[in-house]
mmCIF file of C-alpha atoms in Angstrom:
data_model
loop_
_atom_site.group_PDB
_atom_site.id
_atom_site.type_symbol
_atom_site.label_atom_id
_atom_site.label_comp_id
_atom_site.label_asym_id
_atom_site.label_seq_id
_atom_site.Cartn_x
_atom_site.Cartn_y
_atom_site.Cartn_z
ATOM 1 C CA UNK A 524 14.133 16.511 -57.764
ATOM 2 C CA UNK A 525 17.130 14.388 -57.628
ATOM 3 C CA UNK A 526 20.197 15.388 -56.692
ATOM 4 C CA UNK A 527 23.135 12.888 -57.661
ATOM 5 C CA UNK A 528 23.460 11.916 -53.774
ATOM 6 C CA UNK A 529 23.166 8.339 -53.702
ATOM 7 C CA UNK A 530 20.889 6.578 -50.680
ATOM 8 C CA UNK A 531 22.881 3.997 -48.743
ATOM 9 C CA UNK A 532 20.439 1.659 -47.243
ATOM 10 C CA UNK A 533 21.925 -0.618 -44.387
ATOM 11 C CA UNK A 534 20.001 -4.087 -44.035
ATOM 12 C CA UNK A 535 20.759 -7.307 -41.901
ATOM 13 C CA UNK A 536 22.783 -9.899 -44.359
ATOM 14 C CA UNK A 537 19.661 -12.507 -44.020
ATOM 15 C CA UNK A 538 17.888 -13.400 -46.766
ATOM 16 C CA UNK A 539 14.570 -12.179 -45.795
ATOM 17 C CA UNK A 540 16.535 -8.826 -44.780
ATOM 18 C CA UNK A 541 18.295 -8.664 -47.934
ATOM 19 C CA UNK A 542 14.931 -8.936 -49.708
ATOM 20 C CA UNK A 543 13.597 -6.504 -48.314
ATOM 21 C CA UNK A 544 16.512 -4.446 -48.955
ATOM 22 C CA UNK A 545 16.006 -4.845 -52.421
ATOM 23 C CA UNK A 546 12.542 -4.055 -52.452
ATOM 24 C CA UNK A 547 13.169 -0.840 -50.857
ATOM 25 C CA UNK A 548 15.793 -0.419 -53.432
ATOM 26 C CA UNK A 549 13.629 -1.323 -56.604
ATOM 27 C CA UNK A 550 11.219 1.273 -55.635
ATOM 28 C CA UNK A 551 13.540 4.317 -54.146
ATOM 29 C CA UNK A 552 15.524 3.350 -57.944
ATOM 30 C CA UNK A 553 12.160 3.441 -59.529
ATOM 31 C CA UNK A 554 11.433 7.054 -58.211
ATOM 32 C CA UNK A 555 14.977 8.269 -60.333
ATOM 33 C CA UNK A 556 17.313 7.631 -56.775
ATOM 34 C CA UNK A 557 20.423 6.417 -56.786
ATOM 35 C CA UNK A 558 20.914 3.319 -54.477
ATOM 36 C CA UNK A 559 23.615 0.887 -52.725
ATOM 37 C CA UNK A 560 22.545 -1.942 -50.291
ATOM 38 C CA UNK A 561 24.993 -1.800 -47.043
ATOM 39 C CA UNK A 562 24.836 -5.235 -45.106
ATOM 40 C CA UNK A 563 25.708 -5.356 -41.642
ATOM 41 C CA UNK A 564 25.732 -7.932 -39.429
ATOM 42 C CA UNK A 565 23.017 -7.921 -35.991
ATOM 43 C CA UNK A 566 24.577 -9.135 -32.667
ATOM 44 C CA UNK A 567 20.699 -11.073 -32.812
ATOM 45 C CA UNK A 568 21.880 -13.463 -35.927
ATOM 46 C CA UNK A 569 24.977 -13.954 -34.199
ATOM 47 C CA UNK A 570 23.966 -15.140 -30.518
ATOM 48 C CA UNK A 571 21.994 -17.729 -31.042
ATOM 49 C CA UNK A 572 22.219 -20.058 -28.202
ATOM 50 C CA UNK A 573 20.319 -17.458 -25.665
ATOM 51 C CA UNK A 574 16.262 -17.146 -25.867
ATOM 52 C CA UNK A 575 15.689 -13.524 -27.238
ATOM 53 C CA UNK A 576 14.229 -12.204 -24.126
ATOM 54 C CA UNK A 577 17.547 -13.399 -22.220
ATOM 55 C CA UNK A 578 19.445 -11.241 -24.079
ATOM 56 C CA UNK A 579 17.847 -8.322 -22.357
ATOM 57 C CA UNK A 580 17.463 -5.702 -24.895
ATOM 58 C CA UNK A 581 14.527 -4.891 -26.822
ATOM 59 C CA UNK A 582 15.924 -4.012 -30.846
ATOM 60 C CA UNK A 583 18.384 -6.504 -30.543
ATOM 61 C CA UNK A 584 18.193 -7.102 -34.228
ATOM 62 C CA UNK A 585 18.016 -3.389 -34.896
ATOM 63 C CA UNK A 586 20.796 -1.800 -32.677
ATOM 64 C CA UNK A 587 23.646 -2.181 -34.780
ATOM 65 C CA UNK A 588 22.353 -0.780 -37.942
ATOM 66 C CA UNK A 589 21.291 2.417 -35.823
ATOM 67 C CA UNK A 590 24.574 2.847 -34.499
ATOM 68 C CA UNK A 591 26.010 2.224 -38.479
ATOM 69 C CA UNK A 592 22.955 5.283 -38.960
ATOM 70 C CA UNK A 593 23.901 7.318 -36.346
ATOM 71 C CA UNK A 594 27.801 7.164 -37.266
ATOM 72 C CA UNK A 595 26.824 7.756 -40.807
ATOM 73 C CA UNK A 596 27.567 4.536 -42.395
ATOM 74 C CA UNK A 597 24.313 4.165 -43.981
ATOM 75 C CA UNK A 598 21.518 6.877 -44.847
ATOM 76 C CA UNK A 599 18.435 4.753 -43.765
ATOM 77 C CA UNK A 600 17.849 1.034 -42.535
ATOM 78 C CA UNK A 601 15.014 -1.446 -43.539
ATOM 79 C CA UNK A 602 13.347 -3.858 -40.929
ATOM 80 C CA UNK A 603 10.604 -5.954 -40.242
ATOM 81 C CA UNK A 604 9.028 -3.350 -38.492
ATOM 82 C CA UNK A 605 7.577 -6.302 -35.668
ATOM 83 C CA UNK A 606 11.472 -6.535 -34.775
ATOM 84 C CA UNK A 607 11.253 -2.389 -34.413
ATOM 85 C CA UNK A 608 11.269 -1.011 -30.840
ATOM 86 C CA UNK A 609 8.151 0.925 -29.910
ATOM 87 C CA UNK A 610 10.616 3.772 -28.516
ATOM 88 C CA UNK A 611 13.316 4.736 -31.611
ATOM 89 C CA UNK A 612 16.498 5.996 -30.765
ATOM 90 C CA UNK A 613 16.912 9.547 -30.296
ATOM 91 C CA UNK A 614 17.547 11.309 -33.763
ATOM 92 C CA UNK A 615 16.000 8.136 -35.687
ATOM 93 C CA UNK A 616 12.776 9.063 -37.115
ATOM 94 C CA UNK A 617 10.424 6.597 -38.844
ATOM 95 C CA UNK A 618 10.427 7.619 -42.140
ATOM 96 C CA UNK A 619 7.841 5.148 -44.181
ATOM 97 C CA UNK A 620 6.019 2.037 -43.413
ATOM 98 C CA UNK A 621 5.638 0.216 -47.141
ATOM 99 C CA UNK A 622 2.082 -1.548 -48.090
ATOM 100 C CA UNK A 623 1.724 -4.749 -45.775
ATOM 101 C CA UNK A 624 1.710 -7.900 -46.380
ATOM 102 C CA UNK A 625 0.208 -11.475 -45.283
ATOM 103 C CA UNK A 626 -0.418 -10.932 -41.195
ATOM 104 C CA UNK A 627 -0.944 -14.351 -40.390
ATOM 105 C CA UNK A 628 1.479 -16.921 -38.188
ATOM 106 C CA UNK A 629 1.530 -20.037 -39.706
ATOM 107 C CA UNK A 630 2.537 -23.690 -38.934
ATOM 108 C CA UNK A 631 4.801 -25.879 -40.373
ATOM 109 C CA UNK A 632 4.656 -29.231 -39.432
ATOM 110 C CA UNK A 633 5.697 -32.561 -40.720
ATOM 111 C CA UNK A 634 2.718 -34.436 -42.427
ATOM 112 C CA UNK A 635 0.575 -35.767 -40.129
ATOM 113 C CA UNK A 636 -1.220 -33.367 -37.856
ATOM 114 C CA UNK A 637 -2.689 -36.144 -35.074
ATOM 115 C CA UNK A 638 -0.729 -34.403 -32.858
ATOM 116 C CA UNK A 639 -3.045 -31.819 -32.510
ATOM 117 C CA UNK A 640 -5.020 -34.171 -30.646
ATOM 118 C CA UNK A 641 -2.565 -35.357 -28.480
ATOM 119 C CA UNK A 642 0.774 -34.266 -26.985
ATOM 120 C CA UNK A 643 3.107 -32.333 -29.720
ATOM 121 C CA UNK A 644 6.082 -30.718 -29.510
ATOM 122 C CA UNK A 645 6.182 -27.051 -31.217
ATOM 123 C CA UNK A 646 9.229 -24.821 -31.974
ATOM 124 C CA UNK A 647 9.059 -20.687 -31.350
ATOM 125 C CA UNK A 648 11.470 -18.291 -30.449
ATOM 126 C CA UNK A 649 8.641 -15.807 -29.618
ATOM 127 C CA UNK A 650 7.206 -15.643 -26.442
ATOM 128 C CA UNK A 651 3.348 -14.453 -27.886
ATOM 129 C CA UNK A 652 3.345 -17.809 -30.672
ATOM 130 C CA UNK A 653 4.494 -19.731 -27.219
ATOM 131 C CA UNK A 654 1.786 -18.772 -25.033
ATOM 132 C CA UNK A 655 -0.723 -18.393 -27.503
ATOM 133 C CA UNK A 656 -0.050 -21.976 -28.551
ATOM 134 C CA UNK A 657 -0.255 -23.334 -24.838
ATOM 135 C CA UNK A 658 -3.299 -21.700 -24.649
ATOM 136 C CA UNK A 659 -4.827 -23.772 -27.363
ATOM 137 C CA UNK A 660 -2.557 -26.720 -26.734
ATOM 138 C CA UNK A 661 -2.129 -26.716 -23.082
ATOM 139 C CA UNK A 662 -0.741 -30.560 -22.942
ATOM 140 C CA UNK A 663 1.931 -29.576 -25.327
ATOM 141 C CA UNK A 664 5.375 -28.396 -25.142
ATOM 142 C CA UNK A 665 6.939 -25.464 -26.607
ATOM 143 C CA UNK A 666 11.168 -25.672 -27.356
ATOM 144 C CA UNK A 667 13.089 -22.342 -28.322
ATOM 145 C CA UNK A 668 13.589 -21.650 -32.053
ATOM 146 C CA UNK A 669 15.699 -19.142 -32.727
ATOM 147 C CA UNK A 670 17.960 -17.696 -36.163
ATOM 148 C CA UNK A 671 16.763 -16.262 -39.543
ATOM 149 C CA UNK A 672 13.918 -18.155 -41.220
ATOM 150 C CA UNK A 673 16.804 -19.891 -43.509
ATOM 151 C CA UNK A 674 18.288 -21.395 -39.798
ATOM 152 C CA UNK A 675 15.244 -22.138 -38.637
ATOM 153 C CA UNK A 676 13.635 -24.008 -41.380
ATOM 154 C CA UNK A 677 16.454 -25.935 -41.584
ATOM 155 C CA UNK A 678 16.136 -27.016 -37.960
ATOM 156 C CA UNK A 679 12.741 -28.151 -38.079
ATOM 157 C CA UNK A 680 13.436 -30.299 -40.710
ATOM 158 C CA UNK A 681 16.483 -32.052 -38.984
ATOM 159 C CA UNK A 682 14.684 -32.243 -35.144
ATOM 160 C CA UNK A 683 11.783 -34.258 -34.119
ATOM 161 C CA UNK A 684 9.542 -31.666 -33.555
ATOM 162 C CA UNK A 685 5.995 -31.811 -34.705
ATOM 163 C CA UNK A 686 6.249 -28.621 -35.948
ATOM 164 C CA UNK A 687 7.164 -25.009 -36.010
ATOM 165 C CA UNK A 688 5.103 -21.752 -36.132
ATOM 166 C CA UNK A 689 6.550 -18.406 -38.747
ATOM 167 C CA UNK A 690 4.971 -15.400 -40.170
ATOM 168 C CA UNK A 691 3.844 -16.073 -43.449
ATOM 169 C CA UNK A 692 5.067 -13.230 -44.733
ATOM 170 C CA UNK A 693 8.622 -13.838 -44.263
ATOM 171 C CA UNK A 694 8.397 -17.579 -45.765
ATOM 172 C CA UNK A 695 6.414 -15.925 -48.406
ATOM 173 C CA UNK A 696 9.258 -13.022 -49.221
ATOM 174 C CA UNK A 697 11.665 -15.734 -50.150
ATOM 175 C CA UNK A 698 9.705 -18.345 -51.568
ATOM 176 C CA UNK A 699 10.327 -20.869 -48.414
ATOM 177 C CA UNK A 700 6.374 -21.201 -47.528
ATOM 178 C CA UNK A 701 6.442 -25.423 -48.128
ATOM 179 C CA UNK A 702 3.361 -27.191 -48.764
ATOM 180 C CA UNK A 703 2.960 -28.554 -45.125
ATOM 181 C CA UNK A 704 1.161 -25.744 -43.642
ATOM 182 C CA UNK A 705 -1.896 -23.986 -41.519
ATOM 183 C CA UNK A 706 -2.896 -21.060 -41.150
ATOM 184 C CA UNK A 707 -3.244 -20.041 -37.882
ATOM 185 C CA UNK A 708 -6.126 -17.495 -38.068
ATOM 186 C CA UNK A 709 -6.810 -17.839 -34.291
ATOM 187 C CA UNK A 710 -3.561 -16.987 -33.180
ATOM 188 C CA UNK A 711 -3.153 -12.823 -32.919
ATOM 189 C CA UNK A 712 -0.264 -11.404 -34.408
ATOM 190 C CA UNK A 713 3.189 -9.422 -33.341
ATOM 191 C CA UNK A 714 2.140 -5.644 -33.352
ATOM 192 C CA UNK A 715 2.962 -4.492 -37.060
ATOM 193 C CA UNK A 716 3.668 -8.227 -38.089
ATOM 194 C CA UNK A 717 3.752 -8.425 -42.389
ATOM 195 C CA UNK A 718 4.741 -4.869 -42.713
ATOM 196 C CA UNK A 719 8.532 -3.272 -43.228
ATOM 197 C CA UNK A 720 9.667 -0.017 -41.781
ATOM 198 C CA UNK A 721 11.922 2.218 -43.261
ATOM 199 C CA UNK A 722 14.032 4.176 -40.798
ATOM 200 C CA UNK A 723 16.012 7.495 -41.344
ATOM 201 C CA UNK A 724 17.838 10.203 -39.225
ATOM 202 C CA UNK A 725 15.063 12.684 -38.382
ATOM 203 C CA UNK A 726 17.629 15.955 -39.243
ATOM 204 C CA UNK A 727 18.278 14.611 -43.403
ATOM 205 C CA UNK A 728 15.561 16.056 -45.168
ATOM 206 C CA UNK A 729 16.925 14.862 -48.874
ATOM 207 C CA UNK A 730 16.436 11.206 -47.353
ATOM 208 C CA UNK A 731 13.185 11.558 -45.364
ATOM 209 C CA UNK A 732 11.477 13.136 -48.657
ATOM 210 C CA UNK A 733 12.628 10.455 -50.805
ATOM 211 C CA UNK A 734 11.607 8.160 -48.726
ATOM 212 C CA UNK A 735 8.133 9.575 -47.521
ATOM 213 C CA UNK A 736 7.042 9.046 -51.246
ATOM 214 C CA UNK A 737 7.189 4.726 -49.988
ATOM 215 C CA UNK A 738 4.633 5.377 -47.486
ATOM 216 C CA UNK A 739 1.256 3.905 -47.163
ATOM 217 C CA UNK A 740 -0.876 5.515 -44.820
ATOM 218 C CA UNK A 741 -3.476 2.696 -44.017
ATOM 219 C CA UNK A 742 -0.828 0.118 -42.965
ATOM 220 C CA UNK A 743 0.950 3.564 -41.100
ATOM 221 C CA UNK A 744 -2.309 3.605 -38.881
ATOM 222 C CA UNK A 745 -2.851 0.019 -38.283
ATOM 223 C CA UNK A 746 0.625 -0.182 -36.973
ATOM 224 C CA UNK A 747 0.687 2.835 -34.960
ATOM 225 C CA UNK A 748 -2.546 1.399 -33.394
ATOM 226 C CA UNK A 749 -0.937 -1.803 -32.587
ATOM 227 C CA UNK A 750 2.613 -0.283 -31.350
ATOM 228 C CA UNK A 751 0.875 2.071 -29.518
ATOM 229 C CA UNK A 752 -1.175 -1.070 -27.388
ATOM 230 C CA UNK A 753 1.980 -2.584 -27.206
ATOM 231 C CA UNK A 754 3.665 0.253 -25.697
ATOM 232 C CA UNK A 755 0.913 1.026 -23.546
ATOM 233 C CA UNK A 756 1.080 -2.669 -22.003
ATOM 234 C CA UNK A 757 4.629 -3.551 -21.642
ATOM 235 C CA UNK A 758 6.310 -0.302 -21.189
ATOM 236 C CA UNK A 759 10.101 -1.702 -23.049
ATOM 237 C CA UNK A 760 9.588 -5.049 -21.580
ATOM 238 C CA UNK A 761 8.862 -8.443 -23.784
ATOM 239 C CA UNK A 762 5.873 -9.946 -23.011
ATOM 240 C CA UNK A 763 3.313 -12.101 -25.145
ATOM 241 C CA UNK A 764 1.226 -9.377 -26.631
ATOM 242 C CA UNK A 765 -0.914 -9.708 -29.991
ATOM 243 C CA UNK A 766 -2.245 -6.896 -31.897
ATOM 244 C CA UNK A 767 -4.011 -6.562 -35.770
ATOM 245 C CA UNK A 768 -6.178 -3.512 -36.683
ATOM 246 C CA UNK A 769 -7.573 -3.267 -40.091
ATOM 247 C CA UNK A 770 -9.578 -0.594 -42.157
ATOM 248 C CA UNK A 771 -12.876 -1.756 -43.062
ATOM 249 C CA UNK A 772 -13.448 0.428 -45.994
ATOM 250 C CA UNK A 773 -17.372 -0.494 -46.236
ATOM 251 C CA UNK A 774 -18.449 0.763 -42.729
ATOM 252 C CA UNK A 775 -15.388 3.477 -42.401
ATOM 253 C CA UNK A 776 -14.152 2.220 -39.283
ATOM 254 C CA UNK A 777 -11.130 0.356 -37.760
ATOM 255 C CA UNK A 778 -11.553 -3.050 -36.373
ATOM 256 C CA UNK A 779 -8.880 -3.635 -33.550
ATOM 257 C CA UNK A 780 -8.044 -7.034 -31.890
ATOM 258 C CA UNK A 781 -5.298 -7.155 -29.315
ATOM 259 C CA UNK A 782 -4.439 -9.715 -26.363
ATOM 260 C CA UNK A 783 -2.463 -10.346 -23.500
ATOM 261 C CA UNK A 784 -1.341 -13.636 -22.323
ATOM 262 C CA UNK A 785 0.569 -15.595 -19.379
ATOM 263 C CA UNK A 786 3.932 -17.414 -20.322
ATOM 264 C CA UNK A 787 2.677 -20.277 -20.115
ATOM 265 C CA UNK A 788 -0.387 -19.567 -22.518
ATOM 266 C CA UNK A 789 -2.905 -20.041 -18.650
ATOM 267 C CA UNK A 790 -4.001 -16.694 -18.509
ATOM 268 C CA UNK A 791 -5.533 -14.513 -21.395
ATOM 269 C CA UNK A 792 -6.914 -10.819 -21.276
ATOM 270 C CA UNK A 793 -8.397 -10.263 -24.919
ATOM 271 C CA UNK A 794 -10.374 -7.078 -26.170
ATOM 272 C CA UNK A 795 -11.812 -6.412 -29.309
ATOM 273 C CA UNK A 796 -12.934 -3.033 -30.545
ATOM 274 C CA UNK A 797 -14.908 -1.040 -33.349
ATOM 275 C CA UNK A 798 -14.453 2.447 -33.846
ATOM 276 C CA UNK A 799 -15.098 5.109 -36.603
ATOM 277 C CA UNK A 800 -12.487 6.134 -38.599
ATOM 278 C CA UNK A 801 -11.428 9.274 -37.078
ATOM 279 C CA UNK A 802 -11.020 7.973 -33.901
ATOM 280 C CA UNK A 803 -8.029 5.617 -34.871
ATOM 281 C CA UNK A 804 -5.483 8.144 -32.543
ATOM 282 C CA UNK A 805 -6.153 7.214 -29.184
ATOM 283 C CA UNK A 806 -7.346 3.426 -30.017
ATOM 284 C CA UNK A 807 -4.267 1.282 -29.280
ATOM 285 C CA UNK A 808 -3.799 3.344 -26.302
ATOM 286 C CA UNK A 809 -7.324 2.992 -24.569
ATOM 287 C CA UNK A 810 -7.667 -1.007 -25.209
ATOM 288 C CA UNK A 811 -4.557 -1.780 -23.667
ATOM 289 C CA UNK A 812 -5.655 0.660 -20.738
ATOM 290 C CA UNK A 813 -9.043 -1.797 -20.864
ATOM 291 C CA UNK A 814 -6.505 -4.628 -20.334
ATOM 292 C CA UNK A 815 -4.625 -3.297 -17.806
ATOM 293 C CA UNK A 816 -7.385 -2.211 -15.374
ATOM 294 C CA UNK A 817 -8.966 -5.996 -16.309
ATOM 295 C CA UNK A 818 -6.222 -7.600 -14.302
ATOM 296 C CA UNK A 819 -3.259 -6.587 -17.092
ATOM 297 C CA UNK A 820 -1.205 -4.705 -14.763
ATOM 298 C CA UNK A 821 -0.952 -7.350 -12.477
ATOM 299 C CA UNK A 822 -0.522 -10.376 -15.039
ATOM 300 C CA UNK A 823 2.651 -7.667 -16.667
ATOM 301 C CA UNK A 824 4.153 -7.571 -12.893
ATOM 302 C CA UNK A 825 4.250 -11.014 -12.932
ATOM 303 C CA UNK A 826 6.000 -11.655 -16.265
ATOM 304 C CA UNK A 827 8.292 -8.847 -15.799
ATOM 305 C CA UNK A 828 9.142 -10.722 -12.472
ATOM 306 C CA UNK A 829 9.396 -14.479 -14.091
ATOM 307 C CA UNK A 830 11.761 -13.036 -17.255
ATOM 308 C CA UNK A 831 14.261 -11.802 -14.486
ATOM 309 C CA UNK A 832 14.695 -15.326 -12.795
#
């Protein structure tokens, strides 16, 4: 199998992105591959004063290590696939997406939660936790958050913000998930949130085999059902979209949730959907048409018009 070509794998220099660097590492070593971790840093981690959507380009946090792949620097990059353009550059292929893990968006917050009740103030650099959260909260405010989960943690704790909302799978990664938390099982997801995304050049087919041995294929459905909404919706713009499907083994089927809300968390288009198993291909696709002809097309103009201004 092996031949003695070793596998560079380019990562952000984050922790979280260095983790999963590593864990891509441990099992590509595993399988008898020889490894090195490259780590290059994103133009995201290094503007950090400008809400993400500002910066105008979806992959922000992915571009440079696809330029390092495409100038062959590195042999394959590792990302939290939710950071992952629906559209890949041409020649990048995706090559595995690895078992996923917790889904959920947590909050931290300080202590006491009678905020809840009242008027808070929550931290997000996302624009789907942000209007999701006015949605609940509607007499709250929302302030940008923005840097790795290292940065950010670090700014709750010095601000006087009620609170702050993360995945809980990057807090759990690197052992930062504090005690102070709640799970925020109402709140929908980023498309292909817990799960990381191996990427390769689509013409290296030493890499793409050793890699393809990382895949799993349920969390490679669910995610291609939820990228595949997303792309439907926003068509390479950012706009507050949530989107889980899961496999329910007992009844054979895929269970999809997906939503699509205002900025300012007013307006909500939600769908939920049951389908059998084999019809998984076209599912992402036809509830975000569902949205779309429910008053989605319009409520997309309208953010696409307000993240210009």
């Amino acid at each position: 199998m092996n031949s003695n070509k070793t596998i560079r794998i380019g990562t952000r220099d984050s922790e979280l992105a260095l983790w999963q660097a590593h864990t891509v590492q441990k099992k590509l070593n595993d399988l008898g591959y020889t490894t090195e971790i490259i780590a290059v840093k994103s133009q995201g981690d290094i503007i950090l004063d400008k809400p993400l959507y500002e910066l105008g380009i979806t992959g922000i946090f992915t571009k440079t290590l696809d330029i390092a792949m495409i100038n062959g620097q590195v042999d394959i990059a590792v990302h939290s696939m939710k950071d992952v353009p629906t559209a890949l550059p041409i020649g990048i292929v995706q090559a595995a997406v690895l078992e996923r893990a917790n889904t959920l968006d947590i909050l931290v917050h300080k202590g006491n939660l009678d905020f809840l009740e009242e008027n808070g103030t929550i931290a997000t650099g996302s624009l789907r936790r942000q209007a999701q959260w006015l949605n609940k909260y509607p007499n709250h405010i929302v302030v940008d958050l923005r840097g790795n989960v290292n940065t950010r943690m670090q700014k709750l704790n010095e601000s006087d913000w009620n609170g702050a909302v993360f995945a809980a799978a990057g807090l759990e990664r690197i052992n930062l998930k504090p005690t102070d938390f709640i799970n925020l099982d109402w709140m929908i997801p980023a498309p292909a949130q817990g799960a990381m995304v191996v990427v390769a050049m689509g013409n290296n087919d030493f890499i793409l085999d050793a890699v393809s041995q990382l895949n799993d294929v349920e969390t490679e459905i669910c995610t291609y059902i939820e990228r595949q909404f997303l792309k439907t919706l926003e068509g390479g713009c950012t706009a507050p979209i949530g989107a889980l499907a899961r496999y329910c083994e007992l009844e054979d089927t895929f269970v999809f949730k997906g939503a699509l809300l205002a900025i300012d968390g007013k307006e909500k288009l939600e769908i939920e959907k049951i389908v059998p198993v084999e019809e998984w291909k076209k599912l992402g696709f036809l509830c975000a048409q569902e949205i779309l002809e429910k008053g989605g097309a319009e409520l997309m103009q309208t953010i696409k018009e307000s993240l210009k201004k």
